Amino acid sequence: KLQLKAQTASLAKMQWQQFQAVPPPAAGGMSHEELIAQVKELQRSDPGAKEQWAAYTDLSGGGRRDPGKHAADYLQSFLSHLQSGVRLPASVPLENPSEGPTVAEAVKVMQRKSMSFKNVWRQFCMDFGGGTNDPAKHPVEFMVKFFDFLGMRAGGGSGPAGGGASAGAFGGCAAPAAAFGGCAE
């Protein structure tokens, strides 16, 4: 399972690097409004383009799916990506309400059900989220990092922090820095 995860991550990284190597063509004189309309039309008419838009925005657009929330050069870059033929791996629909609860809703439920979860979430938000505790105000990627941190700690705490949580809630780290690749000194 871990090997499959690593292979998928490696493939996604390779595809992203290939995509970045494709230079975007000139904007072609399209206005921002025209670019928005073109991306919206592609989403309505082409399931493959819609899937690529989701993957593209997850990788480089903060997960914001509304084309109107992106600059013209971002939209043009997406259209160039689509025309290049390079395909990004499909996104996991983490924030699609029709697919069930969102990640933010799951965090809220867990805060209500577990005081330990709530305390660790608060500390994580203090250290890495500007003190904002409301999960709805964080991007999905932030919450995924938090769950990665929890999983790492539940898996024995192996990593820069070392052993168990005896040196504080974060196993010797001044903050849950291990979730971001290190332990704060």
PDB file of C-alpha atoms in Angstrom:
ATOM      1  CA  LYS A   1       0.000   0.000   0.000  1.00  0.00           C
ATOM      2  CA  LEU A   2       2.829   2.385   0.894  1.00  0.00           C
ATOM      3  CA  GLN A   3       4.701   1.407  -2.268  1.00  0.00           C
ATOM      4  CA  LEU A   4       1.623   2.214  -4.386  1.00  0.00           C
ATOM      5  CA  LYS A   5       1.295   5.567  -2.633  1.00  0.00           C
ATOM      6  CA  ALA A   6       4.966   6.351  -3.306  1.00  0.00           C
ATOM      7  CA  GLN A   7       4.638   5.325  -6.966  1.00  0.00           C
ATOM      8  CA  THR A   8       1.545   7.523  -7.386  1.00  0.00           C
ATOM      9  CA  ALA A   9       3.315  10.485  -5.781  1.00  0.00           C
ATOM     10  CA  SER A  10       6.351   9.912  -7.983  1.00  0.00           C
ATOM     11  CA  LEU A  11       4.192   9.757 -11.116  1.00  0.00           C
ATOM     12  CA  ALA A  12       2.343  12.930 -10.149  1.00  0.00           C
ATOM     13  CA  LYS A  13       5.650  14.730  -9.553  1.00  0.00           C
ATOM     14  CA  MET A  14       7.029  13.543 -12.899  1.00  0.00           C
ATOM     15  CA  GLN A  15       3.868  14.627 -14.734  1.00  0.00           C
ATOM     16  CA  TRP A  16       3.925  18.012 -12.995  1.00  0.00           C
ATOM     17  CA  GLN A  17       7.578  18.485 -14.013  1.00  0.00           C
ATOM     18  CA  GLN A  18       6.706  17.543 -17.605  1.00  0.00           C
ATOM     19  CA  PHE A  19       3.842  20.016 -17.541  1.00  0.00           C
ATOM     20  CA  GLN A  20       6.054  22.814 -16.218  1.00  0.00           C
ATOM     21  CA  ALA A  21       8.496  22.188 -19.069  1.00  0.00           C
ATOM     22  CA  VAL A  22       5.809  23.064 -21.650  1.00  0.00           C
ATOM     23  CA  PRO A  23       6.020  26.804 -22.296  1.00  0.00           C
ATOM     24  CA  PRO A  24       2.662  28.581 -22.367  1.00  0.00           C
ATOM     25  CA  PRO A  25       1.724  30.102 -25.712  1.00  0.00           C
ATOM     26  CA  ALA A  26       0.903  33.770 -26.007  1.00  0.00           C
ATOM     27  CA  ALA A  27      -2.456  34.719 -24.553  1.00  0.00           C
ATOM     28  CA  GLY A  28      -3.842  35.171 -28.047  1.00  0.00           C
ATOM     29  CA  GLY A  29      -5.542  38.395 -27.127  1.00  0.00           C
ATOM     30  CA  MET A  30      -8.301  36.749 -25.083  1.00  0.00           C
ATOM     31  CA  SER A  31      -9.723  38.864 -22.286  1.00  0.00           C
ATOM     32  CA  HIS A  32      -9.999  37.586 -18.733  1.00  0.00           C
ATOM     33  CA  GLU A  33     -13.764  37.191 -19.184  1.00  0.00           C
ATOM     34  CA  GLU A  34     -13.282  35.189 -22.384  1.00  0.00           C
ATOM     35  CA  LEU A  35     -10.778  32.895 -20.662  1.00  0.00           C
ATOM     36  CA  ILE A  36     -13.209  32.346 -17.778  1.00  0.00           C
ATOM     37  CA  ALA A  37     -16.000  31.526 -20.236  1.00  0.00           C
ATOM     38  CA  GLN A  38     -13.757  29.112 -22.151  1.00  0.00           C
ATOM     39  CA  VAL A  39     -12.703  27.212 -19.007  1.00  0.00           C
ATOM     40  CA  LYS A  40     -16.323  27.030 -17.805  1.00  0.00           C
ATOM     41  CA  GLU A  41     -17.481  25.755 -21.186  1.00  0.00           C
ATOM     42  CA  LEU A  42     -14.750  23.094 -21.178  1.00  0.00           C
ATOM     43  CA  GLN A  43     -15.880  21.971 -17.724  1.00  0.00           C
ATOM     44  CA  ARG A  44     -19.487  21.631 -18.929  1.00  0.00           C
ATOM     45  CA  SER A  45     -18.747  19.929 -22.215  1.00  0.00           C
ATOM     46  CA  ASP A  46     -15.660  17.759 -21.617  1.00  0.00           C
ATOM     47  CA  PRO A  47     -15.401  15.438 -18.590  1.00  0.00           C
ATOM     48  CA  GLY A  48     -11.660  14.967 -19.214  1.00  0.00           C
ATOM     49  CA  ALA A  49     -11.085  18.724 -19.217  1.00  0.00           C
ATOM     50  CA  LYS A  50     -13.152  19.044 -16.046  1.00  0.00           C
ATOM     51  CA  GLU A  51     -11.017  16.381 -14.374  1.00  0.00           C
ATOM     52  CA  GLN A  52      -7.831  18.136 -15.510  1.00  0.00           C
ATOM     53  CA  TRP A  53      -9.119  21.479 -14.197  1.00  0.00           C
ATOM     54  CA  ALA A  54      -9.698  19.868 -10.794  1.00  0.00           C
ATOM     55  CA  ALA A  55      -6.220  18.305 -10.771  1.00  0.00           C
ATOM     56  CA  TYR A  56      -4.614  21.532 -12.012  1.00  0.00           C
ATOM     57  CA  THR A  57      -6.299  23.691  -9.374  1.00  0.00           C
ATOM     58  CA  ASP A  58      -5.418  21.181  -6.639  1.00  0.00           C
ATOM     59  CA  LEU A  59      -1.760  21.287  -7.643  1.00  0.00           C
ATOM     60  CA  SER A  60      -1.327  24.986  -8.213  1.00  0.00           C
ATOM     61  CA  GLY A  61      -4.502  26.911  -7.450  1.00  0.00           C
ATOM     62  CA  GLY A  62      -5.281  26.174  -3.823  1.00  0.00           C
ATOM     63  CA  GLY A  63      -8.125  23.882  -4.863  1.00  0.00           C
ATOM     64  CA  ARG A  64     -10.263  26.837  -6.016  1.00  0.00           C
ATOM     65  CA  ARG A  65     -12.408  25.470  -8.840  1.00  0.00           C
ATOM     66  CA  ASP A  66     -14.113  28.740  -9.848  1.00  0.00           C
ATOM     67  CA  PRO A  67     -12.262  30.072 -12.925  1.00  0.00           C
ATOM     68  CA  GLY A  68     -13.402  33.574 -11.998  1.00  0.00           C
ATOM     69  CA  LYS A  69     -11.203  33.411  -8.897  1.00  0.00           C
ATOM     70  CA  HIS A  70      -8.026  32.999 -10.988  1.00  0.00           C
ATOM     71  CA  ALA A  71      -5.976  35.524 -12.967  1.00  0.00           C
ATOM     72  CA  ALA A  72      -5.958  35.482 -16.766  1.00  0.00           C
ATOM     73  CA  ASP A  73      -2.400  34.134 -16.929  1.00  0.00           C
ATOM     74  CA  TYR A  74      -3.387  31.207 -14.672  1.00  0.00           C
ATOM     75  CA  LEU A  75      -6.349  30.367 -16.910  1.00  0.00           C
ATOM     76  CA  GLN A  76      -4.186  30.664 -20.031  1.00  0.00           C
ATOM     77  CA  SER A  77      -1.606  28.405 -18.410  1.00  0.00           C
ATOM     78  CA  PHE A  78      -4.314  25.802 -17.754  1.00  0.00           C
ATOM     79  CA  LEU A  79      -5.501  25.969 -21.362  1.00  0.00           C
ATOM     80  CA  SER A  80      -1.898  25.508 -22.513  1.00  0.00           C
ATOM     81  CA  HIS A  81      -1.578  22.522 -20.195  1.00  0.00           C
ATOM     82  CA  LEU A  82      -4.744  21.016 -21.635  1.00  0.00           C
ATOM     83  CA  GLN A  83      -3.523  21.498 -25.208  1.00  0.00           C
ATOM     84  CA  SER A  84      -0.092  20.023 -24.382  1.00  0.00           C
ATOM     85  CA  GLY A  85      -1.542  16.543 -23.944  1.00  0.00           C
ATOM     86  CA  VAL A  86       0.248  16.044 -20.615  1.00  0.00           C
ATOM     87  CA  ARG A  87      -2.236  14.641 -18.128  1.00  0.00           C
ATOM     88  CA  LEU A  88      -2.134  15.211 -14.396  1.00  0.00           C
ATOM     89  CA  PRO A  89      -3.401  12.409 -12.146  1.00  0.00           C
ATOM     90  CA  ALA A  90      -7.060  12.757 -11.229  1.00  0.00           C
ATOM     91  CA  SER A  91      -7.817  14.605  -8.024  1.00  0.00           C
ATOM     92  CA  VAL A  92      -9.444  12.986  -5.052  1.00  0.00           C
ATOM     93  CA  PRO A  93     -12.726  14.880  -4.521  1.00  0.00           C
ATOM     94  CA  LEU A  94     -12.023  15.978  -0.931  1.00  0.00           C
ATOM     95  CA  GLU A  95     -14.340  18.959  -0.967  1.00  0.00           C
ATOM     96  CA  ASN A  96     -17.284  17.907  -3.098  1.00  0.00           C
ATOM     97  CA  PRO A  97     -20.392  18.090  -0.910  1.00  0.00           C
ATOM     98  CA  SER A  98     -22.256  15.644  -3.154  1.00  0.00           C
ATOM     99  CA  GLU A  99     -19.601  13.048  -2.260  1.00  0.00           C
ATOM    100  CA  GLY A 100     -20.276  13.292   1.497  1.00  0.00           C
ATOM    101  CA  PRO A 101     -18.879  15.432   4.286  1.00  0.00           C
ATOM    102  CA  THR A 102     -15.981  17.753   3.546  1.00  0.00           C
ATOM    103  CA  VAL A 103     -12.615  17.521   5.268  1.00  0.00           C
ATOM    104  CA  ALA A 104     -13.442  20.718   7.182  1.00  0.00           C
ATOM    105  CA  GLU A 105     -16.682  19.154   8.443  1.00  0.00           C
ATOM    106  CA  ALA A 106     -14.788  16.042   9.550  1.00  0.00           C
ATOM    107  CA  VAL A 107     -12.347  18.195  11.535  1.00  0.00           C
ATOM    108  CA  LYS A 108     -15.257  20.034  13.174  1.00  0.00           C
ATOM    109  CA  VAL A 109     -16.939  16.754  14.149  1.00  0.00           C
ATOM    110  CA  MET A 110     -13.697  15.421  15.612  1.00  0.00           C
ATOM    111  CA  GLN A 111     -13.215  18.616  17.628  1.00  0.00           C
ATOM    112  CA  ARG A 112     -16.650  18.096  19.164  1.00  0.00           C
ATOM    113  CA  LYS A 113     -16.072  14.393  19.859  1.00  0.00           C
ATOM    114  CA  SER A 114     -12.508  14.435  21.199  1.00  0.00           C
ATOM    115  CA  MET A 115     -10.872  16.966  23.491  1.00  0.00           C
ATOM    116  CA  SER A 116      -7.439  15.503  22.645  1.00  0.00           C
ATOM    117  CA  PHE A 117      -8.085  15.981  18.932  1.00  0.00           C
ATOM    118  CA  LYS A 118      -9.320  19.521  19.572  1.00  0.00           C
ATOM    119  CA  ASN A 119      -6.206  20.408  21.583  1.00  0.00           C
ATOM    120  CA  VAL A 120      -3.804  19.046  18.982  1.00  0.00           C
ATOM    121  CA  TRP A 121      -5.757  20.806  16.197  1.00  0.00           C
ATOM    122  CA  ARG A 122      -5.561  24.103  18.110  1.00  0.00           C
ATOM    123  CA  GLN A 123      -1.815  23.744  18.625  1.00  0.00           C
ATOM    124  CA  PHE A 124      -1.296  22.860  14.969  1.00  0.00           C
ATOM    125  CA  CYS A 125      -3.322  25.935  13.944  1.00  0.00           C
ATOM    126  CA  MET A 126      -1.342  28.141  16.317  1.00  0.00           C
ATOM    127  CA  ASP A 127       1.959  26.913  14.914  1.00  0.00           C
ATOM    128  CA  PHE A 128       1.116  26.672  11.227  1.00  0.00           C
ATOM    129  CA  GLY A 129      -2.277  28.261  10.589  1.00  0.00           C
ATOM    130  CA  GLY A 130      -1.895  31.776  11.934  1.00  0.00           C
ATOM    131  CA  GLY A 131      -3.973  30.917  14.993  1.00  0.00           C
ATOM    132  CA  THR A 132      -7.131  30.360  12.926  1.00  0.00           C
ATOM    133  CA  ASN A 133      -8.950  27.346  14.395  1.00  0.00           C
ATOM    134  CA  ASP A 134     -11.909  27.234  12.000  1.00  0.00           C
ATOM    135  CA  PRO A 135     -11.132  24.428   9.523  1.00  0.00           C
ATOM    136  CA  ALA A 136     -13.404  26.020   6.910  1.00  0.00           C
ATOM    137  CA  LYS A 137     -10.935  28.914   6.725  1.00  0.00           C
ATOM    138  CA  HIS A 138      -8.003  26.658   5.846  1.00  0.00           C
ATOM    139  CA  PRO A 139      -7.291  25.057   2.470  1.00  0.00           C
ATOM    140  CA  VAL A 140      -7.739  21.307   2.196  1.00  0.00           C
ATOM    141  CA  GLU A 141      -3.971  20.905   1.909  1.00  0.00           C
ATOM    142  CA  PHE A 142      -3.507  22.343   5.408  1.00  0.00           C
ATOM    143  CA  MET A 143      -5.940  19.822   6.879  1.00  0.00           C
ATOM    144  CA  VAL A 144      -4.285  16.980   4.966  1.00  0.00           C
ATOM    145  CA  LYS A 145      -0.931  18.038   6.492  1.00  0.00           C
ATOM    146  CA  PHE A 146      -2.591  17.923   9.907  1.00  0.00           C
ATOM    147  CA  PHE A 147      -3.885  14.387   9.281  1.00  0.00           C
ATOM    148  CA  ASP A 148      -0.455  13.393   7.983  1.00  0.00           C
ATOM    149  CA  PHE A 149       0.984  14.655  11.251  1.00  0.00           C
ATOM    150  CA  LEU A 150      -1.572  12.659  13.268  1.00  0.00           C
ATOM    151  CA  GLY A 151      -0.864   9.542  11.242  1.00  0.00           C
ATOM    152  CA  MET A 152       2.854   9.957  11.710  1.00  0.00           C
ATOM    153  CA  ARG A 153       2.462  10.302  15.482  1.00  0.00           C
ATOM    154  CA  ALA A 154       0.072   7.341  15.654  1.00  0.00           C
ATOM    155  CA  GLY A 155       2.545   5.265  13.681  1.00  0.00           C
ATOM    156  CA  GLY A 156       5.086   5.413  16.483  1.00  0.00           C
ATOM    157  CA  GLY A 157       6.371   8.915  16.086  1.00  0.00           C
ATOM    158  CA  SER A 158       9.324   7.879  13.986  1.00  0.00           C
ATOM    159  CA  GLY A 159      10.912  10.875  12.419  1.00  0.00           C
ATOM    160  CA  PRO A 160      13.008  13.796  13.565  1.00  0.00           C
ATOM    161  CA  ALA A 161      11.083  14.107  16.841  1.00  0.00           C
ATOM    162  CA  GLY A 162      11.921  10.578  17.919  1.00  0.00           C
ATOM    163  CA  GLY A 163       9.976   8.324  20.323  1.00  0.00           C
ATOM    164  CA  GLY A 164       6.684   8.869  22.049  1.00  0.00           C
ATOM    165  CA  ALA A 165       5.024  12.004  23.312  1.00  0.00           C
ATOM    166  CA  SER A 166       6.814  12.072  26.678  1.00  0.00           C
ATOM    167  CA  ALA A 167       8.496  15.417  25.938  1.00  0.00           C
ATOM    168  CA  GLY A 168       5.208  17.163  25.294  1.00  0.00           C
ATOM    169  CA  ALA A 169       2.265  16.759  22.990  1.00  0.00           C
ATOM    170  CA  PHE A 170       4.562  16.699  19.969  1.00  0.00           C
ATOM    171  CA  GLY A 171       7.165  14.158  21.032  1.00  0.00           C
ATOM    172  CA  GLY A 172      10.012  16.559  21.786  1.00  0.00           C
ATOM    173  CA  CYS A 173       9.192  19.132  19.121  1.00  0.00           C
ATOM    174  CA  ALA A 174       8.314  22.655  20.144  1.00  0.00           C
ATOM    175  CA  ALA A 175       5.608  22.348  17.475  1.00  0.00           C
ATOM    176  CA  PRO A 176       4.307  19.624  15.198  1.00  0.00           C
ATOM    177  CA  ALA A 177       7.092  20.513  12.803  1.00  0.00           C
ATOM    178  CA  ALA A 178       7.659  16.856  11.962  1.00  0.00           C
ATOM    179  CA  ALA A 179       4.564  17.122   9.759  1.00  0.00           C
ATOM    180  CA  PHE A 180       6.476  19.634   7.670  1.00  0.00           C
ATOM    181  CA  GLY A 181       9.760  17.766   7.530  1.00  0.00           C
ATOM    182  CA  GLY A 182      11.537  18.708  10.736  1.00  0.00           C
ATOM    183  CA  CYS A 183      11.448  19.551  14.384  1.00  0.00           C
ATOM    184  CA  ALA A 184      11.558  23.211  15.433  1.00  0.00           C
ATOM    185  CA  GLU A 185      14.650  23.990  17.438  1.00  0.00           C
TER     186      GLU A 185
END
